[in-house]
CSV table of C-alpha atoms in Angstrom, one decimal:
chain,number,residue,atom,x,y,z
A,1,MET,CA,0.0,0.0,0.0
A,2,LYS,CA,1.5,3.3,-1.1
A,3,GLN,CA,1.0,6.1,1.4
A,4,ILE,CA,0.2,9.6,0.1
A,5,LEU,CA,0.7,12.5,2.5
A,6,LEU,CA,-1.0,15.9,1.9
A,7,ILE,CA,0.4,18.5,4.2
A,8,SER,CA,-1.0,21.9,4.9
A,9,ALA,CA,2.0,24.3,5.7
A,10,ASN,CA,-0.3,27.2,6.7
A,11,ARG,CA,0.2,28.5,10.2
A,12,PHE,CA,-1.4,31.9,9.7
A,13,CYS,CA,-4.3,32.4,12.1
A,14,ASP,CA,-5.3,36.0,11.7
A,15,PRO,CA,-8.2,36.6,12.4
A,16,TYR,CA,-8.8,32.9,13.0
A,17,PRO,CA,-7.3,29.6,11.9
A,18,VAL,CA,-8.7,28.4,8.5
A,19,TYR,CA,-9.6,24.8,7.8
A,20,PRO,CA,-7.2,23.4,5.0
A,21,LEU,CA,-10.1,23.0,2.6
A,22,GLY,CA,-8.0,22.6,-0.5
A,23,LEU,CA,-6.4,19.5,0.8
A,24,SER,CA,-9.8,17.9,1.7
A,25,TYR,CA,-10.8,18.5,-2.0
A,26,LEU,CA,-7.6,16.9,-3.1
A,27,LYS,CA,-7.8,13.9,-0.7
A,28,THR,CA,-11.5,13.3,-1.7
A,29,TYR,CA,-10.6,13.3,-5.4
A,30,LEU,CA,-7.5,11.1,-5.0
A,31,SER,CA,-9.4,8.6,-2.9
A,32,ALA,CA,-12.1,8.3,-5.5
A,33,HIS,CA,-9.7,8.1,-8.6
A,34,LEU,CA,-6.8,6.1,-7.4
A,35,PRO,CA,-7.1,2.3,-6.8
A,36,HIS,CA,-8.1,1.7,-3.2
A,37,ASP,CA,-6.0,-1.4,-2.9
A,38,GLU,CA,-2.8,0.4,-4.0
A,39,TYR,CA,-3.0,3.9,-2.3
A,40,SER,CA,-3.9,5.4,1.0
A,41,VAL,CA,-4.2,9.2,1.4
A,42,ARG,CA,-3.6,11.1,4.7
A,43,ILE,CA,-3.7,14.8,5.6
A,44,LEU,CA,-1.3,16.4,8.1
A,45,ASP,CA,-2.0,20.0,9.3
A,46,CYS,CA,1.0,22.1,10.4
A,47,ASN,CA,-1.4,24.5,12.2
A,48,ARG,CA,-1.7,21.6,14.7
A,49,LEU,CA,1.8,20.2,14.5
A,50,THR,CA,5.2,21.5,15.5
A,51,ASN,CA,8.1,20.7,13.0
A,52,SER,CA,9.3,18.0,15.4
A,53,GLU,CA,5.9,16.4,15.6
A,54,LEU,CA,5.6,16.7,11.8
A,55,TYR,CA,9.0,14.9,11.4
A,56,ASP,CA,7.8,12.0,13.7
A,57,ALA,CA,4.5,11.7,11.8
A,58,VAL,CA,6.2,11.6,8.4
A,59,VAL,CA,8.7,9.0,9.6
A,60,ALA,CA,5.9,6.8,11.0
A,61,LEU,CA,3.8,7.0,7.9
A,62,ASP,CA,6.7,6.3,5.5
A,63,PRO,CA,5.1,7.9,2.4
A,64,PHE,CA,5.6,7.2,-1.2
A,65,PHE,CA,4.6,10.8,-2.1
A,66,VAL,CA,4.2,14.0,-0.2
A,67,GLY,CA,2.2,17.0,-1.4
A,68,VAL,CA,2.7,20.3,0.4
A,69,SER,CA,0.1,23.1,0.2
A,70,LEU,CA,1.3,26.8,0.5
A,71,ARG,CA,-1.8,28.8,1.2
A,72,ASN,CA,-0.5,32.3,1.9
A,73,VAL,CA,2.8,34.0,0.9
A,74,ASP,CA,2.3,36.7,3.6
A,75,GLY,CA,-0.4,38.5,5.5
A,76,ALA,CA,-0.9,41.1,2.8
A,77,ASN,CA,-0.7,43.8,5.5
A,78,SER,CA,1.6,46.8,4.9
A,79,LEU,CA,1.4,47.7,8.6
A,80,ASN,CA,2.8,44.3,9.5
A,81,GLU,CA,5.2,43.2,6.8
A,82,GLY,CA,7.1,39.9,6.4
A,83,ASN,CA,6.5,36.7,4.6
A,84,PHE,CA,6.2,33.0,5.3
A,85,VAL,CA,8.9,31.7,2.9
A,86,GLU,CA,11.5,30.7,5.4
A,87,ALA,CA,8.9,29.0,7.6
A,88,TYR,CA,7.8,27.0,4.6
A,89,ALA,CA,11.4,26.2,3.8
A,90,GLU,CA,11.8,24.8,7.3
A,91,ILE,CA,8.7,22.6,6.9
A,92,VAL,CA,9.9,21.2,3.6
A,93,ALA,CA,13.4,20.6,5.0
A,94,THR,CA,11.8,18.7,7.9
A,95,ILE,CA,9.9,16.6,5.5
A,96,ARG,CA,13.1,15.9,3.5
A,97,ARG,CA,14.9,14.7,6.6
A,98,ALA,CA,12.0,12.4,7.4
A,99,THR,CA,11.6,10.8,4.0
A,100,LYS,CA,13.1,10.2,0.6
A,101,ALA,CA,9.6,10.4,-1.1
A,102,HIS,CA,8.9,12.7,-4.0
A,103,VAL,CA,7.9,16.1,-2.6
A,104,SER,CA,5.5,18.2,-4.7
A,105,ILE,CA,4.2,21.7,-3.8
A,106,GLY,CA,1.1,23.6,-4.7
A,107,GLY,CA,-1.6,25.9,-3.3
A,108,ALA,CA,-2.5,29.5,-3.9
A,109,GLY,CA,0.8,30.9,-2.6
A,110,PHE,CA,2.8,28.6,-4.7
A,111,SER,CA,0.7,29.4,-7.8
A,112,ILE,CA,1.6,33.1,-7.5
A,113,PHE,CA,5.4,32.5,-7.2
A,114,PRO,CA,6.1,29.0,-8.6
A,115,GLN,CA,9.7,29.6,-9.8
A,116,HIS,CA,10.8,31.2,-6.5
A,117,PHE,CA,9.3,28.4,-4.4
A,118,MET,CA,10.6,25.7,-6.6
A,119,ASP,CA,14.1,27.1,-6.3
A,120,ARG,CA,14.0,28.0,-2.6
A,121,LEU,CA,12.2,24.9,-1.3
A,122,GLN,CA,14.0,22.5,-3.7
A,123,ALA,CA,10.9,20.6,-4.4
A,124,ASP,CA,10.8,17.7,-6.9
A,125,SER,CA,7.8,19.2,-8.7
A,126,GLY,CA,5.0,21.7,-8.3
A,127,ILE,CA,1.4,22.2,-9.6
A,128,VAL,CA,0.2,25.6,-10.5
A,129,GLY,CA,-3.5,26.3,-10.2
A,130,GLU,CA,-6.3,23.7,-9.9
A,131,GLY,CA,-4.6,20.6,-8.6
A,132,GLU,CA,-7.0,17.6,-8.4
A,133,THR,CA,-6.6,16.1,-11.9
A,134,SER,CA,-2.9,17.0,-12.3
A,135,LEU,CA,-1.9,15.6,-8.9
A,136,CYS,CA,-3.7,12.4,-9.6
A,137,GLN,CA,-1.9,12.0,-12.9
A,138,LEU,CA,1.5,12.9,-11.3
A,139,ILE,CA,1.1,10.2,-8.6
A,140,GLU,CA,0.1,7.5,-11.0
A,141,ASN,CA,2.9,8.4,-13.5
A,142,LEU,CA,5.5,8.4,-10.7
A,143,ALA,CA,4.3,5.0,-9.5
A,144,HIS,CA,4.6,3.5,-13.0
A,145,ASN,CA,7.7,5.4,-14.1
A,146,ALA,CA,5.7,7.1,-16.9
A,147,PRO,CA,6.6,10.4,-18.5
A,148,LEU,CA,5.3,13.6,-16.9
A,149,ASP,CA,5.1,15.7,-20.1
A,150,HIS,CA,1.4,15.8,-20.6
A,151,ILE,CA,0.3,17.0,-17.1
A,152,GLU,CA,-1.3,20.4,-17.1
A,153,GLY,CA,0.0,22.9,-14.6
A,154,LEU,CA,3.1,20.8,-13.7
A,155,ILE,CA,6.4,22.6,-13.1
A,156,LEU,CA,9.7,20.8,-12.6
A,157,PRO,CA,12.9,22.0,-11.0
A,158,HIS,CA,14.7,24.9,-12.8
A,159,GLU,CA,11.7,25.6,-15.0
A,160,LYS,CA,10.1,29.1,-14.9
A,161,ALA,CA,6.5,28.0,-15.6
A,162,PRO,CA,4.5,24.9,-16.4
A,163,ARG,CA,5.1,23.4,-19.8
A,164,LEU,CA,1.3,23.0,-20.3
A,165,PRO,CA,-1.2,25.5,-19.0
A,166,HIS,CA,-4.6,24.4,-17.7
A,167,THR,CA,-7.2,23.9,-20.4
A,168,ARG,CA,-9.5,21.5,-18.6
A,169,TYR,CA,-11.2,22.2,-15.3
A,170,LEU,CA,-13.5,20.3,-12.9
A,171,ASN,CA,-17.1,21.1,-12.4
A,172,THR,CA,-18.1,18.3,-10.1
A,173,LEU,CA,-16.3,17.9,-6.8
A,174,ASP,CA,-17.0,16.0,-3.6
A,175,VAL,CA,-15.4,16.9,-0.3
A,176,THR,CA,-15.1,14.9,2.8
A,177,PHE,CA,-13.8,16.8,5.9
A,178,GLU,CA,-11.3,15.3,8.2
A,179,ASP,CA,-12.9,14.1,11.4
A,180,ASN,CA,-9.7,14.8,13.4
A,181,LEU,CA,-9.7,18.4,12.2
A,182,ILE,CA,-13.4,19.3,12.3
A,183,ASP,CA,-13.7,19.8,16.0
A,184,TYR,CA,-10.6,21.9,16.2
A,185,TYR,CA,-11.6,24.4,13.5
A,186,TRP,CA,-15.2,24.4,14.7
A,187,ARG,CA,-14.0,25.5,18.1
A,188,TYR,CA,-11.3,28.0,17.1
A,189,SER,CA,-12.7,29.5,13.9
A,190,GLY,CA,-16.4,28.9,14.5
A,191,MET,CA,-17.1,27.8,10.9
A,192,LEU,CA,-16.2,25.4,8.2
A,193,ASN,CA,-15.4,26.5,4.6
A,194,ILE,CA,-16.8,25.2,1.4
A,195,GLN,CA,-16.6,26.2,-2.3
A,196,THR,CA,-19.4,26.8,-4.7
A,197,LYS,CA,-17.5,28.0,-7.7
A,198,ARG,CA,-13.9,28.6,-8.9
A,199,GLY,CA,-12.5,31.3,-11.2
A,200,CYS,CA,-13.0,35.1,-11.3
A,201,PRO,CA,-14.0,37.0,-14.5
A,202,TYR,CA,-13.2,40.5,-13.0
A,203,HIS,CA,-10.1,42.5,-13.7
A,204,CYS,CA,-9.3,44.4,-10.5
A,205,ILE,CA,-5.9,45.9,-11.1
A,206,TYR,CA,-4.3,44.3,-7.9
A,207,CYS,CA,-5.9,40.9,-7.7
A,208,SER,CA,-4.1,37.6,-8.0
A,209,TYR,CA,-7.2,35.4,-8.1
A,210,PRO,CA,-7.5,35.1,-11.9
A,211,GLY,CA,-3.9,33.9,-12.0
A,212,ILE,CA,-4.6,31.3,-9.3
A,213,ASP,CA,-8.0,29.9,-10.3
A,214,GLY,CA,-8.3,31.2,-13.9
A,215,CYS,CA,-10.8,33.8,-15.3
A,216,ARG,CA,-13.4,31.2,-16.4
A,217,VAL,CA,-16.0,30.7,-13.7
A,218,ARG,CA,-16.8,27.0,-13.0
A,219,THR,CA,-19.8,26.4,-10.8
A,220,LEU,CA,-19.7,23.2,-8.7
A,221,ASP,CA,-22.5,20.7,-8.3
A,222,VAL,CA,-25.3,22.1,-6.1
A,223,GLU,CA,-26.6,18.7,-5.0
A,224,LYS,CA,-23.1,17.7,-3.8
A,225,ILE,CA,-22.5,20.9,-2.0
A,226,VAL,CA,-25.8,20.8,-0.1
A,227,ALA,CA,-25.3,17.1,0.6
A,228,ASP,CA,-21.8,17.8,2.1
A,229,MET,CA,-23.3,20.5,4.3
A,230,ALA,CA,-26.2,18.3,5.3
A,231,ARG,CA,-23.8,15.5,6.3
A,232,LEU,CA,-21.8,17.9,8.5
A,233,LYS,CA,-24.9,19.2,10.1
A,234,ARG,CA,-26.2,15.7,10.8
A,235,ASP,CA,-23.0,14.1,12.0
A,236,LYS,CA,-21.2,17.0,13.7
A,237,ASN,CA,-23.9,19.6,14.2
A,238,ILE,CA,-21.9,22.1,12.2
A,239,ASP,CA,-24.4,24.9,11.4
A,240,TYR,CA,-22.2,27.8,10.1
A,241,PHE,CA,-20.5,27.7,6.7
A,242,PHE,CA,-18.4,30.2,4.8
A,243,PHE,CA,-18.4,30.0,1.0
A,244,THR,CA,-14.8,30.7,0.0
A,245,ASP,CA,-15.5,31.7,-3.6
A,246,SER,CA,-13.5,34.8,-4.7
A,247,VAL,CA,-16.8,36.5,-5.3
A,248,PHE,CA,-20.0,34.7,-4.4
A,249,ASN,CA,-22.5,36.7,-6.5
A,250,ILE,CA,-21.1,36.1,-9.9
A,251,ASN,CA,-23.6,33.6,-11.4
A,252,ASN,CA,-27.0,34.5,-9.9
A,253,ALA,CA,-28.9,31.7,-11.7
A,254,TYR,CA,-26.6,29.2,-10.1
A,255,ASN,CA,-26.8,31.0,-6.7
A,256,VAL,CA,-30.6,31.0,-6.8
A,257,ALA,CA,-30.6,27.2,-7.4
A,258,LEU,CA,-28.2,26.7,-4.5
A,259,ALA,CA,-30.3,28.9,-2.2
A,260,GLU,CA,-33.5,27.1,-3.2
A,261,ARG,CA,-31.9,23.8,-2.5
A,262,LEU,CA,-30.7,24.9,0.9
A,263,ILE,CA,-34.3,26.0,1.7
A,264,ALA,CA,-35.8,22.8,0.4
A,265,GLU,CA,-33.5,20.7,2.6
A,266,HIS,CA,-34.5,22.5,5.8
A,267,LEU,CA,-30.9,22.3,7.1
A,268,ASP,CA,-31.3,25.1,9.7
A,269,ILE,CA,-27.8,26.4,8.9
A,270,HIS,CA,-26.2,29.9,8.6
A,271,TRP,CA,-23.7,31.0,6.0
A,272,GLY,CA,-21.6,33.8,4.8
A,273,ALA,CA,-19.5,34.7,1.8
A,274,TYR,CA,-17.5,37.3,0.0
A,275,PHE,CA,-19.7,39.5,-2.2
A,276,SER,CA,-19.3,42.3,-4.6
A,277,PRO,CA,-21.6,45.3,-4.4
A,278,HIS,CA,-22.2,44.7,-8.1
A,279,ASN,CA,-24.9,42.3,-9.3
A,280,LEU,CA,-27.0,41.9,-6.1
A,281,SER,CA,-30.7,42.6,-6.3
A,282,ASP,CA,-33.4,42.9,-3.6
A,283,GLU,CA,-34.9,39.6,-4.6
A,284,HIS,CA,-31.6,37.7,-4.5
A,285,LEU,CA,-30.6,39.0,-1.1
A,286,GLN,CA,-34.0,38.2,0.3
A,287,LEU,CA,-33.7,34.6,-1.1
A,288,PHE,CA,-30.2,34.2,0.2
A,289,GLN,CA,-31.3,35.4,3.7
A,290,ALA,CA,-34.1,32.9,3.6
A,291,SER,CA,-31.6,30.1,2.8
A,292,GLY,CA,-29.4,31.0,5.8
A,293,LEU,CA,-27.2,34.0,4.8
A,294,THR,CA,-26.3,35.9,7.9
A,295,HIS,CA,-22.9,37.6,7.0
A,296,VAL,CA,-21.8,39.4,3.9
A,297,GLU,CA,-18.2,40.5,3.5
A,298,PHE,CA,-18.1,43.1,0.7
A,299,GLY,CA,-14.9,43.5,-1.3
A,300,THR,CA,-15.7,47.2,-1.7
A,301,GLU,CA,-12.2,48.7,-1.6
A,302,SER,CA,-13.3,52.3,-1.7
A,303,LEU,CA,-16.4,54.5,-1.2
A,304,CYS,CA,-15.3,57.0,-3.9
A,305,ASP,CA,-16.2,56.6,-7.5
A,306,ASP,CA,-12.9,58.0,-8.9
A,307,THR,CA,-10.9,55.5,-6.8
A,308,LEU,CA,-13.2,52.6,-7.6
A,309,ALA,CA,-12.6,53.3,-11.3
A,310,ALA,CA,-8.9,53.5,-10.8
A,311,TYR,CA,-9.0,50.1,-9.0
A,312,GLY,CA,-10.8,48.5,-11.9
A,313,LYS,CA,-14.2,48.1,-10.1
A,314,LEU,CA,-17.5,47.7,-12.0
A,315,PHE,CA,-19.6,49.5,-9.4
A,316,THR,CA,-20.1,52.9,-7.9
A,317,PHE,CA,-20.8,54.2,-4.4
A,318,ASP,CA,-24.5,54.3,-5.3
A,319,ASP,CA,-24.3,50.5,-5.7
A,320,VAL,CA,-22.5,50.2,-2.4
A,321,LYS,CA,-25.2,52.3,-0.6
A,322,ARG,CA,-28.0,50.4,-2.2
A,323,VAL,CA,-26.7,46.9,-1.2
A,324,SER,CA,-25.8,48.2,2.3
A,325,ASP,CA,-29.4,49.4,2.7
A,326,LEU,CA,-30.6,46.0,1.5
A,327,CYS,CA,-28.6,44.2,4.2
A,328,VAL,CA,-30.1,46.4,6.8
A,329,LYS,CA,-33.5,45.8,5.4
A,330,TYR,CA,-33.2,42.0,5.6
A,331,GLY,CA,-31.2,41.9,8.9
A,332,VAL,CA,-28.1,40.5,7.3
A,333,TYR,CA,-24.8,41.5,9.0
A,334,TYR,CA,-22.4,43.2,6.5
A,335,ALA,CA,-18.9,44.6,6.5
A,336,HIS,CA,-16.9,46.5,4.0
A,337,PHE,CA,-13.3,45.7,3.3
A,338,LEU,CA,-11.4,48.7,1.9
A,339,ILE,CA,-8.0,49.6,0.4
A,340,LEU,CA,-6.9,53.1,1.4
A,341,GLY,CA,-4.0,54.8,-0.4
A,342,GLY,CA,-4.0,52.5,-3.4
A,343,TYR,CA,-3.4,53.3,-7.0
A,344,GLY,CA,-5.2,56.6,-7.9
A,345,GLU,CA,-6.0,57.6,-4.3
A,346,THR,CA,-5.6,61.2,-3.3
A,347,ARG,CA,-6.3,63.2,-0.2
A,348,ALA,CA,-9.6,64.3,-1.8
A,349,THR,CA,-10.7,60.8,-2.7
A,350,LEU,CA,-9.8,59.6,0.7
A,351,ARG,CA,-11.9,62.3,2.3
A,352,THR,CA,-14.8,61.3,0.0
A,353,THR,CA,-14.5,57.7,1.2
A,354,ILE,CA,-14.5,58.7,4.9
A,355,ASP,CA,-17.4,61.1,4.4
A,356,ASN,CA,-19.5,58.5,2.5
A,357,SER,CA,-18.9,55.9,5.3
A,358,CYS,CA,-21.2,58.1,7.4
A,359,LEU,CA,-24.0,57.2,5.1
A,360,LEU,CA,-23.8,53.5,5.8
A,361,GLN,CA,-25.6,52.1,8.8
A,362,SER,CA,-24.8,49.3,11.2
A,363,THR,CA,-21.6,48.1,9.5
A,364,VAL,CA,-17.9,47.6,10.1
A,365,PHE,CA,-15.1,48.9,7.9
A,366,PHE,CA,-11.8,46.9,7.6
A,367,PRO,CA,-9.4,49.2,5.7
A,368,TYR,CA,-6.0,47.9,4.4
A,369,VAL,CA,-3.3,50.4,3.7
A,370,GLY,CA,-1.9,50.3,0.2
A,371,MET,CA,-2.1,47.5,-2.4
A,372,ARG,CA,0.1,44.4,-2.2
A,373,ILE,CA,1.7,44.1,-5.6
A,374,TYR,CA,1.5,40.6,-7.1
A,375,PRO,CA,3.1,39.4,-10.4
A,376,HIS,CA,1.1,39.4,-13.6
A,377,THR,CA,-1.4,42.0,-12.5
A,378,LYS,CA,-2.2,45.4,-14.0
A,379,LEU,CA,-0.9,47.0,-10.8
A,380,HIS,CA,2.5,45.3,-11.3
A,381,GLU,CA,2.8,46.7,-14.8
A,382,MET,CA,1.9,50.2,-13.6
A,383,ALA,CA,4.3,50.1,-10.6
A,384,VAL,CA,7.1,49.1,-12.9
A,385,ALA,CA,6.2,51.9,-15.4
A,386,GLN,CA,6.2,54.4,-12.6
A,387,SER,CA,9.5,53.1,-11.2
A,388,VAL,CA,7.8,52.2,-7.9
A,389,LEU,CA,9.7,48.9,-8.2
A,390,SER,CA,12.3,47.3,-10.4
A,391,PRO,CA,11.1,44.9,-13.1
A,392,ASP,CA,13.5,42.3,-11.7
A,393,ASP,CA,11.8,42.4,-8.2
A,394,THR,CA,10.5,38.9,-7.5
A,395,LEU,CA,7.8,40.4,-5.2
A,396,VAL,CA,8.2,37.5,-2.8
A,397,GLU,CA,9.2,40.1,-0.2
A,398,PRO,CA,6.0,42.1,0.1
A,399,ARG,CA,5.9,45.3,-2.0
A,400,TYR,CA,3.1,47.8,-1.7
A,401,TYR,CA,1.7,50.5,-3.9
A,402,ILE,CA,0.9,53.4,-1.6
A,403,ALA,CA,-0.3,56.7,-3.1
A,404,PRO,CA,2.3,59.4,-2.9
A,405,ASP,CA,0.4,61.8,-0.7
A,406,PHE,CA,-1.4,59.2,1.5
A,407,SER,CA,-1.0,59.6,5.2
A,408,ILE,CA,-2.1,56.7,7.5
A,409,ASP,CA,-2.3,59.2,10.5
A,410,GLU,CA,-4.6,61.4,8.5
A,411,ALA,CA,-6.7,58.4,7.5
A,412,ARG,CA,-7.0,57.3,11.1
A,413,THR,CA,-8.0,60.7,12.4
A,414,LEU,CA,-10.7,61.2,9.7
A,415,ALA,CA,-12.0,57.7,10.3
A,416,GLN,CA,-12.2,58.0,14.1
A,417,ALA,CA,-14.0,61.3,13.7
A,418,THR,CA,-16.9,59.6,12.0
A,419,GLY,CA,-17.9,57.6,15.1
A,420,LYS,CA,-18.2,54.5,12.8
A,421,ALA,CA,-16.6,51.2,13.4
A,422,TRP,CA,-13.2,51.5,11.6
A,423,ILE,CA,-10.9,48.6,12.4
A,424,PHE,CA,-7.4,49.2,11.0
A,425,PRO,CA,-5.2,46.0,10.5
A,426,ASP,CA,-2.8,46.9,13.3
A,427,GLU,CA,-5.5,47.6,15.8
A,428,PRO,CA,-6.3,44.8,18.4
A,429,HIS,CA,-9.7,43.3,18.2
A,430,ASN,CA,-9.0,39.6,18.3
A,431,ALA,CA,-9.4,39.5,22.1
A,432,LEU,CA,-13.1,40.3,21.9
A,433,MET,CA,-13.5,37.7,19.1
A,434,ASP,CA,-11.7,35.1,21.1
A,435,THR,CA,-13.9,35.7,24.1
A,436,MET,CA,-17.1,35.4,22.0
A,437,ARG,CA,-15.8,32.3,20.2
A,438,LEU,CA,-14.1,30.4,23.0
A,439,LYS,CA,-15.9,31.4,26.1
A,440,ARG,CA,-19.4,32.1,24.8
A,441,ASN,CA,-19.3,29.5,22.0
A,442,LYS,CA,-20.5,32.0,19.3
A,443,LYS,CA,-20.1,30.9,15.7
A,444,GLY,CA,-19.4,32.7,12.4
A,445,PRO,CA,-17.0,35.6,11.7
A,446,LEU,CA,-18.2,37.6,14.8
A,447,TRP,CA,-17.3,41.0,13.5
A,448,GLU,CA,-20.9,42.0,13.9
A,449,TYR,CA,-20.1,42.6,17.6
A,450,LEU,CA,-17.9,45.5,16.5
A,451,ARG,CA,-20.6,47.3,14.7
A,452,ARG,CA,-21.8,50.8,15.5
A,453,PRO,CA,-25.0,52.6,14.3
């Protein structure tokens, strides 16, 4: 029996630990498509293991193949810089000391910087983008000493990019959550994550999602998603889920079918998701609320039309105000995530954003300062053209675009004067969240406890 180990290298827990969902999708796919009598698949979570414990676990399991998932490169927070590369290198080095198995790396962080991680971590291979089919092919070909040339997304040592880009994507995926991880994440994060779709068709100037998941949106099977949620509610009494789609409200016909199915199943669950203020009607929000929606996290980025246009957004502040009012109307908690001081921001546009925040009721604003620059984005091109950074900069060490006349002190002063709930990324608020989550057993994101009128 060949042992396959899938290892989550993520140890980033701000604002809470995140269940290693990608590995559960991979394990479920591999378990269904590899011969049961030849392979066994296990998941190890570095969020729950020290490197010493990881070493002992890998030695004991004696794997044939190890896949390592790199979820984040850094915290994308200009007020708390630093990256996770060296920590990942230590994890892979620990694995190398414990086994001579083939080590392959993947995940969102790897897909953004594949060449750098291949070189720094000295992996035997890597998979860029969607991993299920490619990983399955890689394992089978290694087991049979077959060529690796036809595997989409595969990158080998000393290569700059995959030889074959992804042309085929999955639309039907099962997921089985790990029993030994469910209780931990339910307690410490107050939710479990699940996907309904992959890919993002939008063209925000700073965003890396299209490079990770592709621009073509693939909706996953509604029946399977609801069945997975029903099983977790029945077996583990999990009643809060967060849909991890880059933007939930992309395909409303699909979302209506999902919401109607959730209602028909009478699951008595709650859910949240990332939304855009674009493409959300009164009827849709009412239906989503009836299906269990309690939390909306809007990727709003600015409350000024000029800045929104500069950021590549397809909506205006009027859209933001309209959907915010809808959330109030239907009793749905909502928060706005903003980028202050990004490309095109000025002191005038900043003041407009702050002033407009006073028009939104019962919400929370989570502003980030500046834009994290990622490769292969429009922002990267503009930053190089403006000599903000060198074209040779790998961007692995975090680089941020911050508007020339932006002042964080001015932004804080203006925000605090509104009397609204502005939570900057260097301000402590986790203590309250931890109290609500661990001592009072509250579930969900919990930022609703930070709201002000």
